[in-house]
PDB file of C-alpha atoms and ligand atoms in Angstrom:
ATOM      1  CA  UNK Z   1       0.019  -0.062  -0.031  1.00 64.00           C
ATOM      2  CA  UNK Z   2       1.512   3.365  -1.009  1.00 76.00           C
ATOM      3  CA  UNK Z   3       1.165   6.470   1.217  1.00 75.00           C
ATOM      4  CA  UNK Z   4      -1.691   7.798  -0.999  1.00 79.00           C
ATOM      5  CA  UNK Z   5      -3.805   4.769  -0.260  1.00 83.00           C
ATOM      6  CA  UNK Z   6      -2.665   4.790   3.316  1.00 85.00           C
ATOM      7  CA  UNK Z   7      -3.991   8.334   3.784  1.00 81.00           C
ATOM      8  CA  UNK Z   8      -7.281   7.388   2.160  1.00 80.00           C
ATOM      9  CA  UNK Z   9      -7.684   4.351   4.341  1.00 83.00           C
ATOM     10  CA  UNK Z  10      -6.751   6.069   7.647  1.00 86.00           C
ATOM     11  CA  UNK Z  11      -8.104   9.510   7.014  1.00 82.00           C
ATOM     12  CA  UNK Z  12     -10.567   9.397   9.997  1.00 84.00           C
ATOM     13  CA  UNK Z  13      -7.984   8.140  12.496  1.00 89.00           C
ATOM     14  CA  UNK Z  14      -5.374  10.705  11.318  1.00 87.00           C
ATOM     15  CA  UNK Z  15      -7.814  13.490  11.845  1.00 85.00           C
ATOM     16  CA  UNK Z  16      -9.196  12.205  15.219  1.00 89.00           C
ATOM     17  CA  UNK Z  17      -5.635  11.793  16.633  1.00 92.00           C
ATOM     18  CA  UNK Z  18      -4.811  15.400  15.704  1.00 91.00           C
ATOM     19  CA  UNK Z  19      -8.106  16.618  17.029  1.00 92.00           C
ATOM     20  CA  UNK Z  20      -7.699  14.986  20.484  1.00 94.00           C
ATOM     21  CA  UNK Z  21      -3.962  15.860  20.696  1.00 96.00           C
ATOM     22  CA  UNK Z  22      -4.448  19.523  19.938  1.00 95.00           C
ATOM     23  CA  UNK Z  23      -7.618  19.747  22.044  1.00 96.00           C
ATOM     24  CA  UNK Z  24      -5.698  18.415  25.091  1.00 97.00           C
ATOM     25  CA  UNK Z  25      -2.775  20.796  24.494  1.00 97.00           C
ATOM     26  CA  UNK Z  26      -4.955  23.913  24.067  1.00 97.00           C
ATOM     27  CA  UNK Z  27      -7.248  22.904  26.971  1.00 96.00           C
ATOM     28  CA  UNK Z  28      -4.185  22.651  29.264  1.00 97.00           C
ATOM     29  CA  UNK Z  29      -2.857  25.977  27.950  1.00 97.00           C
ATOM     30  CA  UNK Z  30      -6.194  27.498  28.916  1.00 97.00           C
ATOM     31  CA  UNK Z  31      -5.882  26.324  32.434  1.00 96.00           C
ATOM     32  CA  UNK Z  32      -2.273  27.485  32.740  1.00 97.00           C
ATOM     33  CA  UNK Z  33      -2.595  30.854  31.092  1.00 96.00           C
ATOM     34  CA  UNK Z  34      -6.190  32.025  30.546  1.00 96.00           C
ATOM     35  CA  UNK Z  35      -6.784  35.279  28.696  1.00 96.00           C
ATOM     36  CA  UNK Z  36     -10.184  36.099  30.220  1.00 96.00           C
ATOM     37  CA  UNK Z  37     -12.436  35.008  33.038  1.00 94.00           C
ATOM     38  CA  UNK Z  38     -15.259  32.876  31.562  1.00 93.00           C
ATOM     39  CA  UNK Z  39     -18.854  33.986  32.101  1.00 91.00           C
ATOM     40  CA  UNK Z  40     -20.473  30.565  32.147  1.00 93.00           C
ATOM     41  CA  UNK Z  41     -19.469  27.323  33.803  1.00 90.00           C
ATOM     42  CA  UNK Z  42     -17.449  25.023  31.642  1.00 90.00           C
ATOM     43  CA  UNK Z  43     -19.517  21.877  32.158  1.00 90.00           C
ATOM     44  CA  UNK Z  44     -22.774  22.970  30.497  1.00 92.00           C
ATOM     45  CA  UNK Z  45     -21.099  24.949  27.750  1.00 96.00           C
ATOM     46  CA  UNK Z  46     -18.608  22.358  26.845  1.00 96.00           C
ATOM     47  CA  UNK Z  47     -21.126  19.540  26.700  1.00 96.00           C
ATOM     48  CA  UNK Z  48     -23.373  21.678  24.323  1.00 96.00           C
ATOM     49  CA  UNK Z  49     -20.440  22.825  22.099  1.00 97.00           C
ATOM     50  CA  UNK Z  50     -18.895  19.329  21.962  1.00 96.00           C
ATOM     51  CA  UNK Z  51     -22.328  17.765  21.593  1.00 96.00           C
ATOM     52  CA  UNK Z  52     -22.630  19.750  18.374  1.00 96.00           C
ATOM     53  CA  UNK Z  53     -19.199  18.456  17.214  1.00 94.00           C
ATOM     54  CA  UNK Z  54     -20.338  14.787  17.763  1.00 95.00           C
ATOM     55  CA  UNK Z  55     -23.653  15.480  16.001  1.00 96.00           C
ATOM     56  CA  UNK Z  56     -21.895  17.165  12.999  1.00 95.00           C
ATOM     57  CA  UNK Z  57     -19.390  14.199  12.720  1.00 93.00           C
ATOM     58  CA  UNK Z  58     -22.291  11.735  12.467  1.00 94.00           C
ATOM     59  CA  UNK Z  59     -24.224  13.881   9.975  1.00 95.00           C
ATOM     60  CA  UNK Z  60     -21.157  14.255   7.715  1.00 93.00           C
ATOM     61  CA  UNK Z  61     -20.274  10.555   7.949  1.00 90.00           C
ATOM     62  CA  UNK Z  62     -23.923   9.615   6.915  1.00 93.00           C
ATOM     63  CA  UNK Z  63     -24.198  12.249   4.156  1.00 92.00           C
ATOM     64  CA  UNK Z  64     -20.691  12.155   2.685  1.00 88.00           C
ATOM     65  CA  UNK Z  65     -18.964   8.914   3.663  1.00 85.00           C
ATOM     66  CA  UNK Z  66     -16.110   9.548   1.079  1.00 80.00           C
ATOM     67  CA  UNK Z  67     -15.494  13.018   2.566  1.00 89.00           C
ATOM     68  CA  UNK Z  68     -13.305  15.647   0.976  1.00 91.00           C
ATOM     69  CA  UNK Z  69     -10.339  13.280   0.437  1.00 90.00           C
ATOM     70  CA  UNK Z  70     -12.668  10.963  -1.532  1.00 92.00           C
ATOM     71  CA  UNK Z  71     -13.589  13.849  -3.818  1.00 94.00           C
ATOM     72  CA  UNK Z  72      -9.858  14.753  -4.242  1.00 94.00           C
ATOM     73  CA  UNK Z  73      -9.034  11.175  -5.035  1.00 92.00           C
ATOM     74  CA  UNK Z  74     -11.817  11.081  -7.688  1.00 94.00           C
ATOM     75  CA  UNK Z  75     -10.647  14.393  -9.213  1.00 94.00           C
ATOM     76  CA  UNK Z  76      -7.094  13.042  -9.427  1.00 91.00           C
ATOM     77  CA  UNK Z  77      -8.187   9.804 -10.994  1.00 92.00           C
ATOM     78  CA  UNK Z  78     -10.335  11.621 -13.592  1.00 93.00           C
ATOM     79  CA  UNK Z  79      -7.820  14.330 -14.218  1.00 91.00           C
ATOM     80  CA  UNK Z  80     -10.228  17.063 -13.123  1.00 95.00           C
ATOM     81  CA  UNK Z  81      -9.202  20.403 -11.739  1.00 95.00           C
ATOM     82  CA  UNK Z  82      -6.448  22.995 -12.479  1.00 95.00           C
ATOM     83  CA  UNK Z  83      -3.662  21.245 -10.441  1.00 95.00           C
ATOM     84  CA  UNK Z  84      -4.377  17.964 -12.196  1.00 93.00           C
ATOM     85  CA  UNK Z  85      -4.172  19.634 -15.639  1.00 92.00           C
ATOM     86  CA  UNK Z  86      -0.841  21.470 -14.996  1.00 89.00           C
ATOM     87  CA  UNK Z  87       1.842  19.310 -13.565  1.00 83.00           C
ATOM     88  CA  UNK Z  88       3.999  21.190 -11.089  1.00 90.00           C
ATOM     89  CA  UNK Z  89       6.544  19.872  -8.570  1.00 91.00           C
ATOM     90  CA  UNK Z  90       4.815  17.983  -5.787  1.00 90.00           C
ATOM     91  CA  UNK Z  91       5.685  20.274  -2.843  1.00 94.00           C
ATOM     92  CA  UNK Z  92       4.711  23.328  -4.813  1.00 95.00           C
ATOM     93  CA  UNK Z  93       1.356  21.736  -5.733  1.00 95.00           C
ATOM     94  CA  UNK Z  94       0.663  20.986  -2.099  1.00 95.00           C
ATOM     95  CA  UNK Z  95       1.494  24.517  -0.963  1.00 96.00           C
ATOM     96  CA  UNK Z  96      -0.587  26.190  -3.643  1.00 97.00           C
ATOM     97  CA  UNK Z  97      -3.498  23.813  -2.819  1.00 96.00           C
ATOM     98  CA  UNK Z  98      -3.434  24.525   0.903  1.00 96.00           C
ATOM     99  CA  UNK Z  99      -3.161  28.294   0.411  1.00 97.00           C
ATOM    100  CA  UNK Z 100      -5.954  28.287  -2.237  1.00 97.00           C
ATOM    101  CA  UNK Z 101      -8.234  26.156  -0.029  1.00 97.00           C
ATOM    102  CA  UNK Z 102      -7.643  28.611   2.775  1.00 97.00           C
ATOM    103  CA  UNK Z 103      -8.664  31.539   0.554  1.00 98.00           C
ATOM    104  CA  UNK Z 104     -11.911  29.702  -0.451  1.00 97.00           C
ATOM    105  CA  UNK Z 105     -12.746  29.258   3.286  1.00 97.00           C
ATOM    106  CA  UNK Z 106     -12.036  32.886   3.828  1.00 98.00           C
ATOM    107  CA  UNK Z 107     -14.436  33.875   0.953  1.00 98.00           C
ATOM    108  CA  UNK Z 108     -17.024  31.517   2.306  1.00 97.00           C
ATOM    109  CA  UNK Z 109     -16.716  33.085   5.745  1.00 97.00           C
ATOM    110  CA  UNK Z 110     -17.246  36.594   4.332  1.00 96.00           C
ATOM    111  CA  UNK Z 111     -20.219  35.194   2.384  1.00 95.00           C
ATOM    112  CA  UNK Z 112     -22.020  33.630   5.452  1.00 95.00           C
ATOM    113  CA  UNK Z 113     -21.768  37.025   7.131  1.00 93.00           C
ATOM    114  CA  UNK Z 114     -23.081  38.900   4.063  1.00 90.00           C
ATOM    115  CA  UNK Z 115     -26.073  36.719   3.081  1.00 90.00           C
ATOM    116  CA  UNK Z 116     -28.938  36.910   5.549  1.00 87.00           C
ATOM    117  CA  UNK Z 117     -30.081  33.260   5.189  1.00 89.00           C
ATOM    118  CA  UNK Z 118     -26.479  31.924   5.774  1.00 93.00           C
ATOM    119  CA  UNK Z 119     -25.963  34.422   8.599  1.00 92.00           C
ATOM    120  CA  UNK Z 120     -28.790  32.653  10.378  1.00 92.00           C
ATOM    121  CA  UNK Z 121     -26.714  29.536  10.334  1.00 95.00           C
ATOM    122  CA  UNK Z 122     -23.348  31.134  11.108  1.00 96.00           C
ATOM    123  CA  UNK Z 123     -24.876  33.061  14.026  1.00 94.00           C
ATOM    124  CA  UNK Z 124     -24.700  29.782  15.980  1.00 96.00           C
ATOM    125  CA  UNK Z 125     -20.892  30.083  15.963  1.00 97.00           C
ATOM    126  CA  UNK Z 126     -21.011  33.771  17.015  1.00 97.00           C
ATOM    127  CA  UNK Z 127     -23.769  33.520  19.688  1.00 96.00           C
ATOM    128  CA  UNK Z 128     -21.416  31.717  22.164  1.00 97.00           C
ATOM    129  CA  UNK Z 129     -21.249  34.084  25.213  1.00 97.00           C
ATOM    130  CA  UNK Z 130     -17.735  32.820  26.065  1.00 97.00           C
ATOM    131  CA  UNK Z 131     -14.768  32.356  23.856  1.00 97.00           C
ATOM    132  CA  UNK Z 132     -12.637  29.208  24.253  1.00 97.00           C
ATOM    133  CA  UNK Z 133     -11.337  26.294  22.166  1.00 97.00           C
ATOM    134  CA  UNK Z 134     -14.808  24.686  22.035  1.00 97.00           C
ATOM    135  CA  UNK Z 135     -16.177  27.820  20.381  1.00 97.00           C
ATOM    136  CA  UNK Z 136     -13.872  26.922  17.436  1.00 94.00           C
ATOM    137  CA  UNK Z 137     -15.702  23.760  16.966  1.00 91.00           C
ATOM    138  CA  UNK Z 138     -19.373  24.821  17.310  1.00 95.00           C
ATOM    139  CA  UNK Z 139     -21.099  25.223  13.924  1.00 97.00           C
ATOM    140  CA  UNK Z 140     -24.714  24.466  13.085  1.00 97.00           C
ATOM    141  CA  UNK Z 141     -25.053  21.084  11.234  1.00 97.00           C
ATOM    142  CA  UNK Z 142     -26.606  22.920   8.136  1.00 97.00           C
ATOM    143  CA  UNK Z 143     -23.607  25.230   8.034  1.00 97.00           C
ATOM    144  CA  UNK Z 144     -21.323  22.178   8.207  1.00 96.00           C
ATOM    145  CA  UNK Z 145     -23.164  20.633   5.250  1.00 97.00           C
ATOM    146  CA  UNK Z 146     -22.916  24.020   3.317  1.00 97.00           C
ATOM    147  CA  UNK Z 147     -19.203  24.197   4.056  1.00 96.00           C
ATOM    148  CA  UNK Z 148     -18.702  20.578   2.856  1.00 96.00           C
ATOM    149  CA  UNK Z 149     -20.469  21.259  -0.450  1.00 97.00           C
ATOM    150  CA  UNK Z 150     -18.399  24.350  -1.044  1.00 97.00           C
ATOM    151  CA  UNK Z 151     -15.246  22.416  -0.283  1.00 96.00           C
ATOM    152  CA  UNK Z 152     -16.274  19.675  -2.683  1.00 96.00           C
ATOM    153  CA  UNK Z 153     -16.858  22.289  -5.460  1.00 97.00           C
ATOM    154  CA  UNK Z 154     -13.463  23.978  -4.701  1.00 97.00           C
ATOM    155  CA  UNK Z 155     -11.714  20.593  -4.861  1.00 97.00           C
ATOM    156  CA  UNK Z 156     -13.300  19.776  -8.192  1.00 97.00           C
ATOM    157  CA  UNK Z 157     -12.180  23.091  -9.654  1.00 97.00           C
ATOM    158  CA  UNK Z 158      -8.698  23.122  -8.043  1.00 97.00           C
ATOM    159  CA  UNK Z 159      -7.829  19.403  -8.190  1.00 96.00           C
ATOM    160  CA  UNK Z 160      -5.586  19.418  -5.060  1.00 96.00           C
ATOM    161  CA  UNK Z 161      -3.627  16.281  -4.100  1.00 93.00           C
ATOM    162  CA  UNK Z 162      -5.113  14.027  -1.462  1.00 93.00           C
ATOM    163  CA  UNK Z 163      -2.256  14.862   0.805  1.00 92.00           C
ATOM    164  CA  UNK Z 164      -2.980  18.631   0.495  1.00 94.00           C
ATOM    165  CA  UNK Z 165      -6.585  18.096   1.485  1.00 94.00           C
ATOM    166  CA  UNK Z 166      -5.661  16.076   4.604  1.00 92.00           C
ATOM    167  CA  UNK Z 167      -3.059  18.648   5.570  1.00 93.00           C
ATOM    168  CA  UNK Z 168      -5.602  21.479   5.050  1.00 94.00           C
ATOM    169  CA  UNK Z 169      -8.308  19.742   7.159  1.00 92.00           C
ATOM    170  CA  UNK Z 170      -5.996  18.896   9.996  1.00 93.00           C
ATOM    171  CA  UNK Z 171      -4.509  22.449   9.863  1.00 93.00           C
ATOM    172  CA  UNK Z 172      -7.996  24.102   9.827  1.00 92.00           C
ATOM    173  CA  UNK Z 173      -9.134  21.986  12.748  1.00 92.00           C
ATOM    174  CA  UNK Z 174      -5.985  22.738  14.729  1.00 94.00           C
ATOM    175  CA  UNK Z 175      -5.792  26.439  14.005  1.00 95.00           C
ATOM    176  CA  UNK Z 176      -9.471  26.822  14.782  1.00 95.00           C
ATOM    177  CA  UNK Z 177      -9.031  25.319  18.298  1.00 95.00           C
ATOM    178  CA  UNK Z 178      -5.872  27.390  18.773  1.00 97.00           C
ATOM    179  CA  UNK Z 179      -7.220  30.744  17.620  1.00 96.00           C
ATOM    180  CA  UNK Z 180     -10.440  30.382  19.648  1.00 97.00           C
ATOM    181  CA  UNK Z 181      -8.292  29.382  22.648  1.00 97.00           C
ATOM    182  CA  UNK Z 182      -8.762  31.461  25.784  1.00 98.00           C
ATOM    183  CA  UNK Z 183      -5.071  31.632  26.147  1.00 97.00           C
ATOM    184  CA  UNK Z 184      -2.596  34.489  26.855  1.00 96.00           C
ATOM    185  CA  UNK Z 185       0.218  35.038  24.400  1.00 97.00           C
ATOM    186  CA  UNK Z 186       2.670  37.870  25.123  1.00 96.00           C
ATOM    187  CA  UNK Z 187       1.955  40.833  22.802  1.00 95.00           C
ATOM    188  CA  UNK Z 188       5.487  40.720  21.297  1.00 97.00           C
ATOM    189  CA  UNK Z 189       5.084  37.081  20.280  1.00 97.00           C
ATOM    190  CA  UNK Z 190       1.514  37.683  19.082  1.00 97.00           C
ATOM    191  CA  UNK Z 191       2.728  40.458  16.788  1.00 97.00           C
ATOM    192  CA  UNK Z 192       5.247  38.145  15.111  1.00 97.00           C
ATOM    193  CA  UNK Z 193       2.979  35.100  15.038  1.00 97.00           C
ATOM    194  CA  UNK Z 194       0.110  36.948  13.372  1.00 96.00           C
ATOM    195  CA  UNK Z 195       2.245  37.743  10.346  1.00 96.00           C
ATOM    196  CA  UNK Z 196       1.627  34.210   9.192  1.00 95.00           C
ATOM    197  CA  UNK Z 197      -0.963  32.747  11.513  1.00 97.00           C
ATOM    198  CA  UNK Z 198      -4.321  33.879  12.850  1.00 98.00           C
ATOM    199  CA  UNK Z 199      -3.790  34.298  16.584  1.00 98.00           C
ATOM    200  CA  UNK Z 200      -6.414  34.104  19.367  1.00 98.00           C
ATOM    201  CA  UNK Z 201      -6.196  37.796  19.896  1.00 98.00           C
ATOM    202  CA  UNK Z 202      -6.734  38.397  16.163  1.00 98.00           C
ATOM    203  CA  UNK Z 203      -9.786  36.195  15.775  1.00 98.00           C
ATOM    204  CA  UNK Z 204     -11.302  37.230  19.198  1.00 98.00           C
ATOM    205  CA  UNK Z 205     -12.009  40.674  17.572  1.00 98.00           C
ATOM    206  CA  UNK Z 206     -14.324  38.874  15.139  1.00 97.00           C
ATOM    207  CA  UNK Z 207     -16.362  37.626  18.100  1.00 97.00           C
ATOM    208  CA  UNK Z 208     -17.087  41.114  19.496  1.00 96.00           C
ATOM    209  CA  UNK Z 209     -20.752  42.122  20.038  1.00 95.00           C
ATOM    210  CA  UNK Z 210     -20.051  45.248  17.943  1.00 93.00           C
ATOM    211  CA  UNK Z 211     -21.172  44.653  14.356  1.00 88.00           C
ATOM    212  CA  UNK Z 212     -18.218  46.476  12.663  1.00 89.00           C
ATOM    213  CA  UNK Z 213     -15.825  44.294  14.530  1.00 94.00           C
ATOM    214  CA  UNK Z 214     -17.788  41.154  13.712  1.00 93.00           C
ATOM    215  CA  UNK Z 215     -17.316  42.185  10.122  1.00 92.00           C
ATOM    216  CA  UNK Z 216     -13.471  42.036  10.465  1.00 96.00           C
ATOM    217  CA  UNK Z 217     -10.769  39.283  10.761  1.00 98.00           C
ATOM    218  CA  UNK Z 218     -12.522  36.579   8.771  1.00 98.00           C
ATOM    219  CA  UNK Z 219      -9.375  34.417   8.458  1.00 97.00           C
ATOM    220  CA  UNK Z 220      -9.023  31.033  10.168  1.00 92.00           C
ATOM    221  CA  UNK Z 221      -5.544  29.905   9.089  1.00 94.00           C
ATOM    222  CA  UNK Z 222      -3.647  32.647   7.224  1.00 97.00           C
ATOM    223  CA  UNK Z 223      -4.023  36.270   8.309  1.00 97.00           C
ATOM    224  CA  UNK Z 224      -3.072  37.642   4.868  1.00 98.00           C
ATOM    225  CA  UNK Z 225      -6.545  37.814   3.258  1.00 98.00           C
ATOM    226  CA  UNK Z 226      -7.882  40.198   5.776  1.00 98.00           C
ATOM    227  CA  UNK Z 227      -4.907  42.479   5.401  1.00 97.00           C
ATOM    228  CA  UNK Z 228      -5.103  42.246   1.591  1.00 98.00           C
ATOM    229  CA  UNK Z 229      -8.778  42.940   1.342  1.00 97.00           C
ATOM    230  CA  UNK Z 230      -9.096  45.605   3.974  1.00 96.00           C
ATOM    231  CA  UNK Z 231     -11.032  43.647   6.588  1.00 96.00           C
ATOM    232  CA  UNK Z 232      -8.193  43.539   9.166  1.00 97.00           C
ATOM    233  CA  UNK Z 233      -8.639  45.087  12.674  1.00 97.00           C
ATOM    234  CA  UNK Z 234      -5.603  44.772  14.959  1.00 96.00           C
ATOM    235  CA  UNK Z 235      -7.211  45.001  18.403  1.00 97.00           C
ATOM    236  CA  UNK Z 236     -10.704  45.630  19.962  1.00 97.00           C
ATOM    237  CA  UNK Z 237     -10.986  49.209  21.238  1.00 96.00           C
ATOM    238  CA  UNK Z 238     -12.125  48.055  24.666  1.00 96.00           C
ATOM    239  CA  UNK Z 239      -9.172  45.715  25.090  1.00 96.00           C
ATOM    240  CA  UNK Z 240      -9.310  41.893  25.104  1.00 96.00           C
ATOM    241  CA  UNK Z 241     -10.293  41.462  28.787  1.00 96.00           C
ATOM    242  CA  UNK Z 242     -13.152  44.027  28.806  1.00 96.00           C
ATOM    243  CA  UNK Z 243     -14.576  43.324  25.336  1.00 97.00           C
ATOM    244  CA  UNK Z 244     -18.035  41.766  25.238  1.00 96.00           C
ATOM    245  CA  UNK Z 245     -18.296  38.451  23.306  1.00 97.00           C
ATOM    246  CA  UNK Z 246     -21.225  37.128  21.400  1.00 96.00           C
ATOM    247  CA  UNK Z 247     -24.268  38.754  19.619  1.00 93.00           C
ATOM    248  CA  UNK Z 248     -25.777  41.884  21.083  1.00 91.00           C
ATOM    249  CA  UNK Z 249     -29.417  40.737  20.737  1.00 89.00           C
ATOM    250  CA  UNK Z 250     -28.925  37.084  21.862  1.00 91.00           C
ATOM    251  CA  UNK Z 251     -27.835  37.025  25.469  1.00 93.00           C
ATOM    252  CA  UNK Z 252     -29.898  34.232  27.010  1.00 94.00           C
ATOM    253  CA  UNK Z 253     -27.452  31.430  27.957  1.00 94.00           C
ATOM    254  CA  UNK Z 254     -30.294  28.866  27.740  1.00 94.00           C
ATOM    255  CA  UNK Z 255     -30.877  29.854  24.136  1.00 93.00           C
ATOM    256  CA  UNK Z 256     -27.280  30.331  22.902  1.00 94.00           C
ATOM    257  CA  UNK Z 257     -25.258  27.886  25.056  1.00 95.00           C
ATOM    258  CA  UNK Z 258     -27.512  24.877  25.363  1.00 96.00           C
ATOM    259  CA  UNK Z 259     -27.776  22.363  22.550  1.00 96.00           C
ATOM    260  CA  UNK Z 260     -31.490  22.538  21.732  1.00 96.00           C
ATOM    261  CA  UNK Z 261     -31.524  26.344  21.672  1.00 96.00           C
ATOM    262  CA  UNK Z 262     -28.322  26.346  19.443  1.00 96.00           C
ATOM    263  CA  UNK Z 263     -29.928  23.967  16.937  1.00 97.00           C
ATOM    264  CA  UNK Z 264     -33.080  26.055  16.818  1.00 96.00           C
ATOM    265  CA  UNK Z 265     -31.318  29.409  16.505  1.00 94.00           C
ATOM    266  CA  UNK Z 266     -31.325  29.714  12.680  1.00 94.00           C
ATOM    267  CA  UNK Z 267     -35.049  29.327  12.797  1.00 93.00           C
ATOM    268  CA  UNK Z 268     -35.693  32.101  15.373  1.00 88.00           C
ATOM    269  CA  UNK Z 269     -37.691  34.753  13.524  1.00 71.00           C
ATOM    270  CA  UNK Z 270     -35.900  37.891  14.388  1.00 72.00           C
ATOM    271  CA  UNK Z 271     -32.579  38.243  12.648  1.00 69.00           C
ATOM    272  CA  UNK Z 272     -31.403  41.025  14.932  1.00 67.00           C
ATOM    273  CA  UNK Z 273     -29.565  44.065  13.911  1.00 63.00           C
ATOM    274  CA  UNK Z 274     -28.099  42.690  10.710  1.00 58.00           C
ATOM    275  CA  UNK Z 275     -24.477  43.508  10.132  1.00 57.00           C
ATOM    276  CA  UNK Z 276     -23.972  43.847   6.372  1.00 61.00           C
ATOM    277  CA  UNK Z 277     -22.646  47.308   5.259  1.00 52.00           C
ATOM    278  CA  UNK Z 278     -22.449  48.614   8.748  1.00 49.00           C
ATOM    279  CA  UNK Z 279     -19.474  50.658   9.879  1.00 45.00           C
ATOM    280  CA  UNK Z 280     -18.727  52.621  12.989  1.00 42.00           C
TER     281      UNK Z 280
HETATM  282 ZN1   ZN D 301     -17.852  34.629  11.475  1.00 54.76          ZN
HETATM  283 ZN1   ZN D 302     -14.770  32.136  15.388  1.00 54.76          ZN
END
């Protein structure tokens, strides 16, 4: 069995091992050097946020058993997609594919903020009243399905190698837990780190209750897209400790931090003060 088949056969265990390893590391970091005092108790919030993770994994497994790597393998076999048409050195292809997929995710993130119907789904991620590594994993199942379909389309157009898709998914999962971490990183280090990686302080700005800040820092992995397209905000004006997290019009913990409320959130009639085109 070559490495290509090995990745396809072990995709789930590779991703699960990274998930648990990085989860444990960031969770420990949160205990040792927390950035903010959490508003709610961990028990209830974590079981709801992680409950959503389990639910999403089951939904994805049932709907798309071949997953993104399966689509990449199919594209490779059929010669579909740009990177399968133009043969470049392997390493170069993997780097281009990972960066391009990250850009697609960035565009998708801007889109789910801009389109009211999709904002209904994405609100579930933003409604969390606290900000820690489990926030990084909470997405409504319908948004997860939407993301997967967009990823499939991107893979068919791009034709990334299977290895690049696995690297990208592991990276996205890892950086999402890291940059939602309630962890303190010295400002000097953060400044250097955020030249090539979205840091917790950078992404936390995106979780502010203030709409113009919610409309900034859309990046998950690479911080460059926000700087390039003018959506970068360096720090929250109130500071990281005092800033309020969540959505201004959804403040009931029973609704936004308990699983049934979170699942129903997209269907709540009022859309709140919608954020598109708003500035300070
Ligand atoms: Zn967002
Ligand atoms: Zn987030």
